[in-house]
PDB file of C-alpha atoms in Angstrom:
ATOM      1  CA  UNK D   1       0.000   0.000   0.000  1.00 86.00           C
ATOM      2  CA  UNK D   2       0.827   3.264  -0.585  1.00 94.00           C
ATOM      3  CA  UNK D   3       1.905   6.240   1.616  1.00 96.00           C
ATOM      4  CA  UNK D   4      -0.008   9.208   0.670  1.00 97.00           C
ATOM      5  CA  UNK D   5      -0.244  13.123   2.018  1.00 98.00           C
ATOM      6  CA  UNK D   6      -3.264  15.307   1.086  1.00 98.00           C
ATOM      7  CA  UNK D   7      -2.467  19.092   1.805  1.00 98.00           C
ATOM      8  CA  UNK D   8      -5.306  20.982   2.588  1.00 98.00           C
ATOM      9  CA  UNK D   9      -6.090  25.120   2.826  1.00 97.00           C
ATOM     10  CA  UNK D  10      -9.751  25.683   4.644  1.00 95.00           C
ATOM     11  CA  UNK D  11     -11.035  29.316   5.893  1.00 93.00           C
ATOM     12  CA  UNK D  12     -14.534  27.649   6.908  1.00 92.00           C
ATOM     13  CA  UNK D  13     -13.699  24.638   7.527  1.00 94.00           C
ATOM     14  CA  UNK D  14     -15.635  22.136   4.403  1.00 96.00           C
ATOM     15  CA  UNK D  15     -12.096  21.650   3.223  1.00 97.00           C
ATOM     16  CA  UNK D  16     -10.824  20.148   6.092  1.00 97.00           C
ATOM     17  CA  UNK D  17     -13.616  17.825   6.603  1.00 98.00           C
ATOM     18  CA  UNK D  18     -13.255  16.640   2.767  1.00 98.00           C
ATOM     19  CA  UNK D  19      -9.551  16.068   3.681  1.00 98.00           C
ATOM     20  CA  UNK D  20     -10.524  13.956   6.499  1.00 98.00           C
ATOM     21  CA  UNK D  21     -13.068  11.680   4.332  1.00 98.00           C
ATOM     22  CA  UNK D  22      -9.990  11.427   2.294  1.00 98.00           C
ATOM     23  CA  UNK D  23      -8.243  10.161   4.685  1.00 98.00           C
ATOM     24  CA  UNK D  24     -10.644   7.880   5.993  1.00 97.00           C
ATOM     25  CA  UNK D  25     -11.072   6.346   2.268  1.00 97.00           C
ATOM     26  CA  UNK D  26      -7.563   5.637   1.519  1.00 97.00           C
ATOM     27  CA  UNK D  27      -6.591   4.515   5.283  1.00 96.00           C
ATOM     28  CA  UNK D  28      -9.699   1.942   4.641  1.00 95.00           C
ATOM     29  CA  UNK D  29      -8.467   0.970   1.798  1.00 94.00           C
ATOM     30  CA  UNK D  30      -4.812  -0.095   3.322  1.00 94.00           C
ATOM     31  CA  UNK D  31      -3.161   3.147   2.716  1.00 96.00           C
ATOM     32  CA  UNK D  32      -0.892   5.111   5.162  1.00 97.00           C
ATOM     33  CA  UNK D  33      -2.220   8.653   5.167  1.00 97.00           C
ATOM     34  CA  UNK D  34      -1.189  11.600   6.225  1.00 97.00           C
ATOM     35  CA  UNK D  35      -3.331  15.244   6.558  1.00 98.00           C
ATOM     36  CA  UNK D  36      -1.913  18.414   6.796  1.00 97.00           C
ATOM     37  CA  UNK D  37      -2.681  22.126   6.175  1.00 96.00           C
ATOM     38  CA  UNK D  38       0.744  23.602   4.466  1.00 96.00           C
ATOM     39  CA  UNK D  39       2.665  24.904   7.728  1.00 95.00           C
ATOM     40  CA  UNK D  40       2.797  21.491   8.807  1.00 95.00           C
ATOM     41  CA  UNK D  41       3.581  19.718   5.869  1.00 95.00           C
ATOM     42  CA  UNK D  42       6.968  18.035   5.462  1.00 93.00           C
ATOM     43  CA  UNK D  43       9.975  19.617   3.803  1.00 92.00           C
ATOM     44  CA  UNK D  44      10.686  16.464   1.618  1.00 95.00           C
ATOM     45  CA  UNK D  45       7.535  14.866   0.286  1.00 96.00           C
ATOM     46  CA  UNK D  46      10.231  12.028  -1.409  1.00 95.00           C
ATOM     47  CA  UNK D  47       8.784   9.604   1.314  1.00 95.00           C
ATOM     48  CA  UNK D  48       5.160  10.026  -0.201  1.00 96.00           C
ATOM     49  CA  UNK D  49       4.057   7.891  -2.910  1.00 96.00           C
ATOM     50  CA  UNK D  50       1.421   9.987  -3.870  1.00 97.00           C
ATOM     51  CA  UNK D  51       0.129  13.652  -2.887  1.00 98.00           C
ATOM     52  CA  UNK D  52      -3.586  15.438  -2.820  1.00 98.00           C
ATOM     53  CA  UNK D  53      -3.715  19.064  -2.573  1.00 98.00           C
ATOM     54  CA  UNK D  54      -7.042  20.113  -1.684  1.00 98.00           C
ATOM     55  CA  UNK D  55      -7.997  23.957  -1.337  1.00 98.00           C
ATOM     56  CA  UNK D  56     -11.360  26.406  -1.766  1.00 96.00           C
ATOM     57  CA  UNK D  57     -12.432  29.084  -3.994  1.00 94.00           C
ATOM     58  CA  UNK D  58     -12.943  32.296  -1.726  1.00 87.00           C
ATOM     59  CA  UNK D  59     -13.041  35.391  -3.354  1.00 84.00           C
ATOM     60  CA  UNK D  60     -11.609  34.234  -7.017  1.00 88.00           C
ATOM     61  CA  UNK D  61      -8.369  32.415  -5.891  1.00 93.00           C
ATOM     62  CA  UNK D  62      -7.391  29.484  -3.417  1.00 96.00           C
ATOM     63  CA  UNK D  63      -5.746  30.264  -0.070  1.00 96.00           C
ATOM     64  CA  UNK D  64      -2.278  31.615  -0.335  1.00 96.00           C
ATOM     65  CA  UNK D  65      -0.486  29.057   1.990  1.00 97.00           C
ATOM     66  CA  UNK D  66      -1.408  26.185  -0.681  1.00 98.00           C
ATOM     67  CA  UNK D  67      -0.146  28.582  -3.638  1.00 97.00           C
ATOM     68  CA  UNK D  68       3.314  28.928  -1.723  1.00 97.00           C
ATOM     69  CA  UNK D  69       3.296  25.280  -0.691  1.00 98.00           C
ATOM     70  CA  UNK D  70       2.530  24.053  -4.260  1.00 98.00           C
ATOM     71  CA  UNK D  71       5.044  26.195  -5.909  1.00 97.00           C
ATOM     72  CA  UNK D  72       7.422  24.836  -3.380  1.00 97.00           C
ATOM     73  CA  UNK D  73       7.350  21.055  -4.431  1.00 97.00           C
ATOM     74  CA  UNK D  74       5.922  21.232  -7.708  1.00 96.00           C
ATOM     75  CA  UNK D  75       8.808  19.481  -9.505  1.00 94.00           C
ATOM     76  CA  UNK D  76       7.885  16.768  -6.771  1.00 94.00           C
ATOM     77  CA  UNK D  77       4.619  16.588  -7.225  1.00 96.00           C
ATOM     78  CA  UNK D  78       5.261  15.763 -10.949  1.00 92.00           C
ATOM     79  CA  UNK D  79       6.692  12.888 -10.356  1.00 86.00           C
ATOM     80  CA  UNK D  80       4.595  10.938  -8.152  1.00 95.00           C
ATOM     81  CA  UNK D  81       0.275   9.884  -8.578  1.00 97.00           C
ATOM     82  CA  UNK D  82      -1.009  13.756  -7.963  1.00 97.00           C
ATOM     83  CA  UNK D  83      -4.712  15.305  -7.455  1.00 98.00           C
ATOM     84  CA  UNK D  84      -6.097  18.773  -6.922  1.00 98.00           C
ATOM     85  CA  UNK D  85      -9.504  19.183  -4.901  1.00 98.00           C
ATOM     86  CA  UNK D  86     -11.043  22.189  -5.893  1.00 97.00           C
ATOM     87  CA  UNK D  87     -13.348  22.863  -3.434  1.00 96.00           C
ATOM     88  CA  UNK D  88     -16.208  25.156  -4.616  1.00 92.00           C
ATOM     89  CA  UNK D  89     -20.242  26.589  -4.391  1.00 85.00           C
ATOM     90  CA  UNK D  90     -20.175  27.809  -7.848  1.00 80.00           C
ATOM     91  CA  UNK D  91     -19.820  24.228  -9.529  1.00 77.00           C
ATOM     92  CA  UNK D  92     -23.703  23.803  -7.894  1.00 77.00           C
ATOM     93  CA  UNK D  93     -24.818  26.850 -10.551  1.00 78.00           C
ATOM     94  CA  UNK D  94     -24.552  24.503 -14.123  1.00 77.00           C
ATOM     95  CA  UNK D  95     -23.858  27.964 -15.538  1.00 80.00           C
ATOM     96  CA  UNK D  96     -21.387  27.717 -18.486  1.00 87.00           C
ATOM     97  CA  UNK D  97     -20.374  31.402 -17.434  1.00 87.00           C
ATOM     98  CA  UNK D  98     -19.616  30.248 -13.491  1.00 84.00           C
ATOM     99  CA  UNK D  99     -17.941  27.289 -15.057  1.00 86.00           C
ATOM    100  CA  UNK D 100     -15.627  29.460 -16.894  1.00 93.00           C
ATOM    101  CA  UNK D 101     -14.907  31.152 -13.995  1.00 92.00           C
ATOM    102  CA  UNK D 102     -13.479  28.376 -12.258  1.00 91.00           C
ATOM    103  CA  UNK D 103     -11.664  27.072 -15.409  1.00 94.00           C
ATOM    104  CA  UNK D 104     -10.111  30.406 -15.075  1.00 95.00           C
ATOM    105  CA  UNK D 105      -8.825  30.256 -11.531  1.00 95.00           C
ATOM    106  CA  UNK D 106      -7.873  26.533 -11.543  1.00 96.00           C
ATOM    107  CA  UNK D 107      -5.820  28.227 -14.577  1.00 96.00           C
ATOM    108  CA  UNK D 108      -4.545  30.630 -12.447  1.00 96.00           C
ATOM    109  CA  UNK D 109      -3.386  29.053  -9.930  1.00 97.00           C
ATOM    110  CA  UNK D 110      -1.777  26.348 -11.945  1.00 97.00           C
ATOM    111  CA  UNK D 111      -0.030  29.254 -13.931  1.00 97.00           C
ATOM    112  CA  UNK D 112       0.843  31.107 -10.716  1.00 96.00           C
ATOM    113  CA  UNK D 113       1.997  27.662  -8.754  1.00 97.00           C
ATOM    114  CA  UNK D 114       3.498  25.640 -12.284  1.00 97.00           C
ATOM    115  CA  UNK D 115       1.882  22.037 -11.781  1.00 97.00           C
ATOM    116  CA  UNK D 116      -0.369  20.813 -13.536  1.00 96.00           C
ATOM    117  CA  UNK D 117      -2.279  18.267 -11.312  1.00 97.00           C
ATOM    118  CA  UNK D 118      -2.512  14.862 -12.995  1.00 96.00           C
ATOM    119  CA  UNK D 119      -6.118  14.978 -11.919  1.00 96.00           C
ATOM    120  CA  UNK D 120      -8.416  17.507 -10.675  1.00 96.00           C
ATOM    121  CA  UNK D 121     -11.409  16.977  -8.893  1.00 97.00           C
ATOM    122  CA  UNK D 122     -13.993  19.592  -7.976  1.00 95.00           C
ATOM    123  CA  UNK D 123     -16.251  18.702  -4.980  1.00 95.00           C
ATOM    124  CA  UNK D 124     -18.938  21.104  -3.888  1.00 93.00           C
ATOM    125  CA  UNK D 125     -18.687  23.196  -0.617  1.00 93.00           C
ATOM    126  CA  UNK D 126     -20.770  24.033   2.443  1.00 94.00           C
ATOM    127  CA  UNK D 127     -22.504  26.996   3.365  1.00 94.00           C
ATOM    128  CA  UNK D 128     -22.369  27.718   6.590  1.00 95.00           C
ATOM    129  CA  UNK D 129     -24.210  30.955   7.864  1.00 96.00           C
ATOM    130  CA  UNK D 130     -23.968  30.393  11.337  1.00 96.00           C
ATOM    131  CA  UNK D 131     -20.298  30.641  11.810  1.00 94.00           C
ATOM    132  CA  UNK D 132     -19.796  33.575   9.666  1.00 95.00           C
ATOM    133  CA  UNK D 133     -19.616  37.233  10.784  1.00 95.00           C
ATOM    134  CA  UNK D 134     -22.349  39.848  10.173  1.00 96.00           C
ATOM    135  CA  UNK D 135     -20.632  40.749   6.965  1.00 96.00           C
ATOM    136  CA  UNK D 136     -19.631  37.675   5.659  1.00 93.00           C
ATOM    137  CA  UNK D 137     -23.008  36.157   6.160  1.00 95.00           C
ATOM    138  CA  UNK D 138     -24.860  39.076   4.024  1.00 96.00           C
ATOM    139  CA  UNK D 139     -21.815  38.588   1.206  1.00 91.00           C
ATOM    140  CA  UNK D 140     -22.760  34.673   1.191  1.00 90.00           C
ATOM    141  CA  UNK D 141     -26.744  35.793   1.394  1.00 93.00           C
ATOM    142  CA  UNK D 142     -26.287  37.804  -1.599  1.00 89.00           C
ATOM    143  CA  UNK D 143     -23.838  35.511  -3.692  1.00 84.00           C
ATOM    144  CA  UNK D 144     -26.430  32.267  -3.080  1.00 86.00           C
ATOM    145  CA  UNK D 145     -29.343  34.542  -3.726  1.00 86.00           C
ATOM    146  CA  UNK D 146     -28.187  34.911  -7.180  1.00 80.00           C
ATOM    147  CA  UNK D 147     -27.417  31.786  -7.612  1.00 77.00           C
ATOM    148  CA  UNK D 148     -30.836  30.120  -6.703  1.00 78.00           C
ATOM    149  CA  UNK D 149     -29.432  28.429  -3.253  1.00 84.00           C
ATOM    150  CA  UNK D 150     -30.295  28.625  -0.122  1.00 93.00           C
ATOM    151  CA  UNK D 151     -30.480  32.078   1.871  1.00 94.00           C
ATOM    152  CA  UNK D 152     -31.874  31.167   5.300  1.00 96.00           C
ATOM    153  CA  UNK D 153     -29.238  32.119   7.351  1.00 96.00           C
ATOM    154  CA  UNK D 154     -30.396  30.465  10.463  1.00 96.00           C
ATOM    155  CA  UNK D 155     -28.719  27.417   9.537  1.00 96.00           C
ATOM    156  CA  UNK D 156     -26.105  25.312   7.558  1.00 96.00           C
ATOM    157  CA  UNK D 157     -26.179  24.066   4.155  1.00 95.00           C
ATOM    158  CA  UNK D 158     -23.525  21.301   3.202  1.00 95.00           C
ATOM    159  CA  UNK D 159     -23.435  20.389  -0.703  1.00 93.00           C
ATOM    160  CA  UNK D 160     -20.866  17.980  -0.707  1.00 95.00           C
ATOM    161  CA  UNK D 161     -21.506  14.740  -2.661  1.00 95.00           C
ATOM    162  CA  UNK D 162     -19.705  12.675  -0.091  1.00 97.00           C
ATOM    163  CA  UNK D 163     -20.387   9.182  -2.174  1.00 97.00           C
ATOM    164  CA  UNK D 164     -18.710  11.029  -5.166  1.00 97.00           C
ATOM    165  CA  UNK D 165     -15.937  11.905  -3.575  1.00 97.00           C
ATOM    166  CA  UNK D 166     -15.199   8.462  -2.079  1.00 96.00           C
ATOM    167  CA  UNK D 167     -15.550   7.071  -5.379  1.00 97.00           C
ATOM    168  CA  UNK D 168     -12.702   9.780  -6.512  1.00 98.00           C
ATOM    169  CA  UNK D 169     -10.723   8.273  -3.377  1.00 97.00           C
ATOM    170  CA  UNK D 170     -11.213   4.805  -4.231  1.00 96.00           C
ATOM    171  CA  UNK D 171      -9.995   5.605  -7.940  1.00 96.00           C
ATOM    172  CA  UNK D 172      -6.867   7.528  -6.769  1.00 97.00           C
ATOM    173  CA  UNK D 173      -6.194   5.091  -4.205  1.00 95.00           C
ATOM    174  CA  UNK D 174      -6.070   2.789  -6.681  1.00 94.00           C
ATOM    175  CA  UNK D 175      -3.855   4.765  -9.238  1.00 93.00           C
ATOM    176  CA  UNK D 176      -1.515   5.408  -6.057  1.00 92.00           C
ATOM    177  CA  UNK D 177      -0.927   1.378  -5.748  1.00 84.00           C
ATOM    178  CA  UNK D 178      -3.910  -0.189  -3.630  1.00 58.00           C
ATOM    179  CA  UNK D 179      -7.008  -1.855  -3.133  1.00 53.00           C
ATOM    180  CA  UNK D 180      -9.943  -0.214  -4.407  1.00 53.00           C
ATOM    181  CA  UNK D 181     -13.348  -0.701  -2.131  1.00 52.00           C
ATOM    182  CA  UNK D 182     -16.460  -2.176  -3.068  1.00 54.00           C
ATOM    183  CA  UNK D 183     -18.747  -0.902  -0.329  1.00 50.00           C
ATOM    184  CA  UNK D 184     -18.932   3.059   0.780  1.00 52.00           C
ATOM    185  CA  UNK D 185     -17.248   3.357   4.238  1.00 51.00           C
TER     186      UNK D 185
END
């Protein structure tokens, strides 16, 4: 089996609990994982057989700590079974113009970091009203509003199509040298 590190960036936290079903996929399926946000990655990913970088979209752009830290071991990252997680509310719109959009950051940031993820997966995101600030709750309001999701602030809204994403961990875990599961965890 395989010894894999996913590298996560989170500001509300979704992205961290996607990291952690990660995790809990590939260590099912025999694999040593590891989960870390950037600052406490290792130095020398060498001992890794295969890497995950998982980040959101806030405000047009992934968090800056997974720029740096990509940009840091890209060459590495080229050489070893590789995935991006682009963690993201606007993939729930089916609007070609929100799906360019993304193109164009996941663009971006490949252009600004220079790796170009074997795979990239984009998972769905979370709402969640009640931990935001005054402010940030009317942006999110406002932004979902337009989108046709959910605006009642009272309480939280999580989109993420966990099956889906286990089936994208059983794939990768394969491609990274292991088992693949037959039954959702």
């Amino acid at each position: 089996m395989a010894r894999v590190l996913v590298v996560f960036g989170t500001t509300d936290g979704q992205t961290a609990k996607i990291a952690q079903t990660l995790r809990g996929r590939l260590s099912a399926a025999g694999h040593d994982v590891s989960v870390v946000d950037p600052a406490a990655a290792p130095a020398d990913i060498s001992a890794y057989d295969a890497i995950i970088v998982a980040a959101s979209v806030h405000a047009g752009g992934y968090q800056r700590n997974v720029a740096r830290w990509v940009r840091t071991h890209a060459r590495g990252l080229d050489g070893k079974p590789n995935a991006f997680v682009s963690v993201c509310l606007g993939v729930l719109q089916q609007d070609p113009k929100v799906n360019q959009d993304l193109q164009r950051i996941l663009d971006g940031f490949s252009h600004t970091t220079g790796w170009r993820p074997s795979e990239t997966k984009i998972v769905a995101g979370a709402l969640k009203y009640t931990k935001y600030n005054f402010l940030k709750r009317w942006i999110m309001k406002r932004i979902a509003a337009k989108a046709g999701g959910d605006t009642d602030t009272t309480r939280d809204y999580e989109y993420t199509n966990w099956a889906d994403l286990q089936e994208f961990a059983d794939r990768f875990g394969a491609r990274a040298g292991g088992r693949r599961l037959k039954t959702p965890a």
